[in-house]
Short mmCIF file of C-alpha atoms in Angstrom, two decimals:
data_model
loop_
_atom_site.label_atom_id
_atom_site.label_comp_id
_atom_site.label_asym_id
_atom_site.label_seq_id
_atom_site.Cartn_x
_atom_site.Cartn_y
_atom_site.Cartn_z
CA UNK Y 1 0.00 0.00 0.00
CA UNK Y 2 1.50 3.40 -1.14
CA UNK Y 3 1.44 6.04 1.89
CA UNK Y 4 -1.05 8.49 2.25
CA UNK Y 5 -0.48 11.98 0.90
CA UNK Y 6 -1.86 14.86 2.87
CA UNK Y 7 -1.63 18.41 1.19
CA UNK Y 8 -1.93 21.86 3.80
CA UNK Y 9 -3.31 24.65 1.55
CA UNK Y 10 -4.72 28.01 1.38
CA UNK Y 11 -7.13 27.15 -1.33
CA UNK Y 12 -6.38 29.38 -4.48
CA UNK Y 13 -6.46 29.47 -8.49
CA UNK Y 14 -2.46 28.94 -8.37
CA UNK Y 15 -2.74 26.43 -5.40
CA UNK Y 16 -4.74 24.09 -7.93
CA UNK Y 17 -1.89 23.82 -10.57
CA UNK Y 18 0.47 22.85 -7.41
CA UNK Y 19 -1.84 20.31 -6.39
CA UNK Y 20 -2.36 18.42 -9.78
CA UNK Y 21 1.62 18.78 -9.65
CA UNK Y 22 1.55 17.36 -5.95
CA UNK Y 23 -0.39 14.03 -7.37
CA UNK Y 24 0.93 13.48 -10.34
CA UNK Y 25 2.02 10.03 -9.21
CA UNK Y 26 -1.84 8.80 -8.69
CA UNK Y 27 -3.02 9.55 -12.23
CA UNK Y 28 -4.99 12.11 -14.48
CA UNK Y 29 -8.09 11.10 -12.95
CA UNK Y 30 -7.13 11.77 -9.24
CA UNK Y 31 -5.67 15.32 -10.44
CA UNK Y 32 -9.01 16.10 -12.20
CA UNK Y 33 -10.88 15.45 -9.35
CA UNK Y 34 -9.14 17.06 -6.74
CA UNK Y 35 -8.28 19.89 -8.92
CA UNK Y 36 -11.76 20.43 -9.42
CA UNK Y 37 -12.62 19.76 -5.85
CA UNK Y 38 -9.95 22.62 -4.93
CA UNK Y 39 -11.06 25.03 -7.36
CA UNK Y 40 -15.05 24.91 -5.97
CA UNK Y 41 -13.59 25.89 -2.58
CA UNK Y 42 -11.64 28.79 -3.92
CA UNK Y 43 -14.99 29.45 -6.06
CA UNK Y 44 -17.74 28.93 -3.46
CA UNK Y 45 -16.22 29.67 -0.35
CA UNK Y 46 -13.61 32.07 -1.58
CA UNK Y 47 -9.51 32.47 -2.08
CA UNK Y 48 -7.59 31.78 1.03
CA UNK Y 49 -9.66 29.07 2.71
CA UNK Y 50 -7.54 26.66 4.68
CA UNK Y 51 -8.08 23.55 2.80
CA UNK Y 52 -6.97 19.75 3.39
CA UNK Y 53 -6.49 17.45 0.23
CA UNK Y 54 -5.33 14.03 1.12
CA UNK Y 55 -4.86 10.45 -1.16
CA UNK Y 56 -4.24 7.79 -0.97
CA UNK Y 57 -4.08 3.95 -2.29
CA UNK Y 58 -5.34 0.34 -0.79
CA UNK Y 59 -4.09 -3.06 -1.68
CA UNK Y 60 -6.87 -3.75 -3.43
CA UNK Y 61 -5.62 -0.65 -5.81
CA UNK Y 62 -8.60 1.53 -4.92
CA UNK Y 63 -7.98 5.29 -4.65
CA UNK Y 64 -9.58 7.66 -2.31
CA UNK Y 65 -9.34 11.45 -2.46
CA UNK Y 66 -10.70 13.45 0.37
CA UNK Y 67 -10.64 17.45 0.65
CA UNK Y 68 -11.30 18.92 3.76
CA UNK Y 69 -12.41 22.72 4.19
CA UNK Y 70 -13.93 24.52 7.32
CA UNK Y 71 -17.06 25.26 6.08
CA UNK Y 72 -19.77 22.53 6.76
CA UNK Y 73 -23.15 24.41 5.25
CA UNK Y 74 -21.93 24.81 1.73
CA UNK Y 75 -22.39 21.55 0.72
CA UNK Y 76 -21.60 20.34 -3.02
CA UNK Y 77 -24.81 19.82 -5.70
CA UNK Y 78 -24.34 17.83 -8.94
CA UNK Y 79 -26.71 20.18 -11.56
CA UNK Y 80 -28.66 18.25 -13.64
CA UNK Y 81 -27.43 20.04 -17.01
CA UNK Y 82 -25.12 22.94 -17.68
CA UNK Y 83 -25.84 25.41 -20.63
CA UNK Y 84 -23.12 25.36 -23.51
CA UNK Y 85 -21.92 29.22 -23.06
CA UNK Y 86 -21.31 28.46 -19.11
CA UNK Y 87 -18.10 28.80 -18.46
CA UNK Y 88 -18.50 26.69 -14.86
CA UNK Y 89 -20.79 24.08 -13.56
CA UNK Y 90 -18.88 21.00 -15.02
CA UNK Y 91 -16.80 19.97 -12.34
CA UNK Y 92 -18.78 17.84 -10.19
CA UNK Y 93 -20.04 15.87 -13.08
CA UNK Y 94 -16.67 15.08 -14.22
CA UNK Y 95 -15.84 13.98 -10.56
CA UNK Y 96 -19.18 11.77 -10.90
CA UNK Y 97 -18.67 10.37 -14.26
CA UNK Y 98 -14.56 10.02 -12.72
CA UNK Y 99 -15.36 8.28 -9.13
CA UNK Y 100 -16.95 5.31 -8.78
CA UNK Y 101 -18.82 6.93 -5.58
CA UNK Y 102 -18.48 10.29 -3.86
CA UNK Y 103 -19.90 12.19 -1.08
CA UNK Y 104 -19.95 14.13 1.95
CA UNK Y 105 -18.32 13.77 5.34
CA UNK Y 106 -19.40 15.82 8.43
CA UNK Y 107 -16.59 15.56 11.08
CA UNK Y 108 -16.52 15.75 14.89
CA UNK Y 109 -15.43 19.23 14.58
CA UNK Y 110 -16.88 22.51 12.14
CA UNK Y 111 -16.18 21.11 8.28
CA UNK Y 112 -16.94 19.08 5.68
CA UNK Y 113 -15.07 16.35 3.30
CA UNK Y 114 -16.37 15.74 0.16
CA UNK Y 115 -14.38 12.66 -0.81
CA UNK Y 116 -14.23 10.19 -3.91
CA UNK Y 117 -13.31 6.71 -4.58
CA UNK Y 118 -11.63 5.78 -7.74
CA UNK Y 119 -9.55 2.61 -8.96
CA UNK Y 120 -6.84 1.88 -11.48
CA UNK Y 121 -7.51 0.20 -14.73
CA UNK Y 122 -5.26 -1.91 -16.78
CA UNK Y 123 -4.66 1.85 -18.86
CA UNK Y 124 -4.55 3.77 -15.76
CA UNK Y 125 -8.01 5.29 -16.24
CA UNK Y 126 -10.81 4.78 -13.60
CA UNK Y 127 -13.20 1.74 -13.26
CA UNK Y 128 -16.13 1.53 -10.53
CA UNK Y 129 -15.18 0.76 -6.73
CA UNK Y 130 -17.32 -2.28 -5.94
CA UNK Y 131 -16.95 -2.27 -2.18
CA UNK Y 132 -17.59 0.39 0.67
CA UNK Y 133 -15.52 3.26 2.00
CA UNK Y 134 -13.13 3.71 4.57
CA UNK Y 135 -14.23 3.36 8.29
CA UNK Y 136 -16.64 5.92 9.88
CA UNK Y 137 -17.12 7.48 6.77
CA UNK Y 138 -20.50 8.23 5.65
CA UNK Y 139 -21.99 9.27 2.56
CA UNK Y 140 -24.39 12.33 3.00
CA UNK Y 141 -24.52 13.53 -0.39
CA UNK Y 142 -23.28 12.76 -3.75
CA UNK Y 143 -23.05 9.15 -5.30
CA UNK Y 144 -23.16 5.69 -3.46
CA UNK Y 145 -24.25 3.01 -5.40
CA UNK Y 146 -24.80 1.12 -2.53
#
């Protein structure tokens, strides 16, 4: 099992480049998703918002990506359909056509995690997650199959 990678970050536009950078090693589909988990922070709660990304890899080659910000009411909704001249809206619907489940985590303490599970094809790409998350994690929004 690979060690976890935790990320400390004031979330911001540059920030996001330095964390695709940061997890290069897990694959394109890891760095879309928590790119695009980074950038809603910076977009709905604004630049500057402490923000905790962390990854990491079980033996059974599943991949889970969590992000962690302080700010537990502004919770993430998948739109049904975004217009052609939006220039925003996408992002969750990559992360749900991406992950083969996501949601959101309320902590003991003020927060949220919105957190996705992907796994590693034979091309590196993503393929459903078949079994359930990590202990005393929850699903409160988002996708589980289950």
């Amino acid at each position: 099992m690979r060690p976890a990678t935790t990320l400390e970050l004031l979330a911001t536009p540059a920030e996001v480049s330095g964390v695709r950078r940061a997890l290069r090693a897990y694959g394109a589909d890891v760095q879309l998703c928590a790119s695009e988990l980074v950038t809603n922070v910076v977009q709905h709660l604004g630049e500057g918002v402490p923000v905790t990304v962390r990854v990491w890899c079980d033996d059974g080659g599943r991949t889970r990506l969590e992000v962690t910000d302080p700010d537990p009411r502004a919770l993430p909704v998948l739109r049904a359909s975004v217009g052609v001249d939006e220039e925003s809206g996408r992002g969750l619907a990559l992360l749900d056509a991406l992950a083969a489940r996501w949601g959101v985590a309320h902590g003991p303490g003020r927060g949220k995690t919105v957190w996705c599970e992907l796994e590693a094809g034979p091309d590196g790409g993503a393929v459903p997650v078949v079994s359930a998350g990590g202990p005393g994690r929850a699903a409160t929004a988002g996708r589980d199959p289950r």
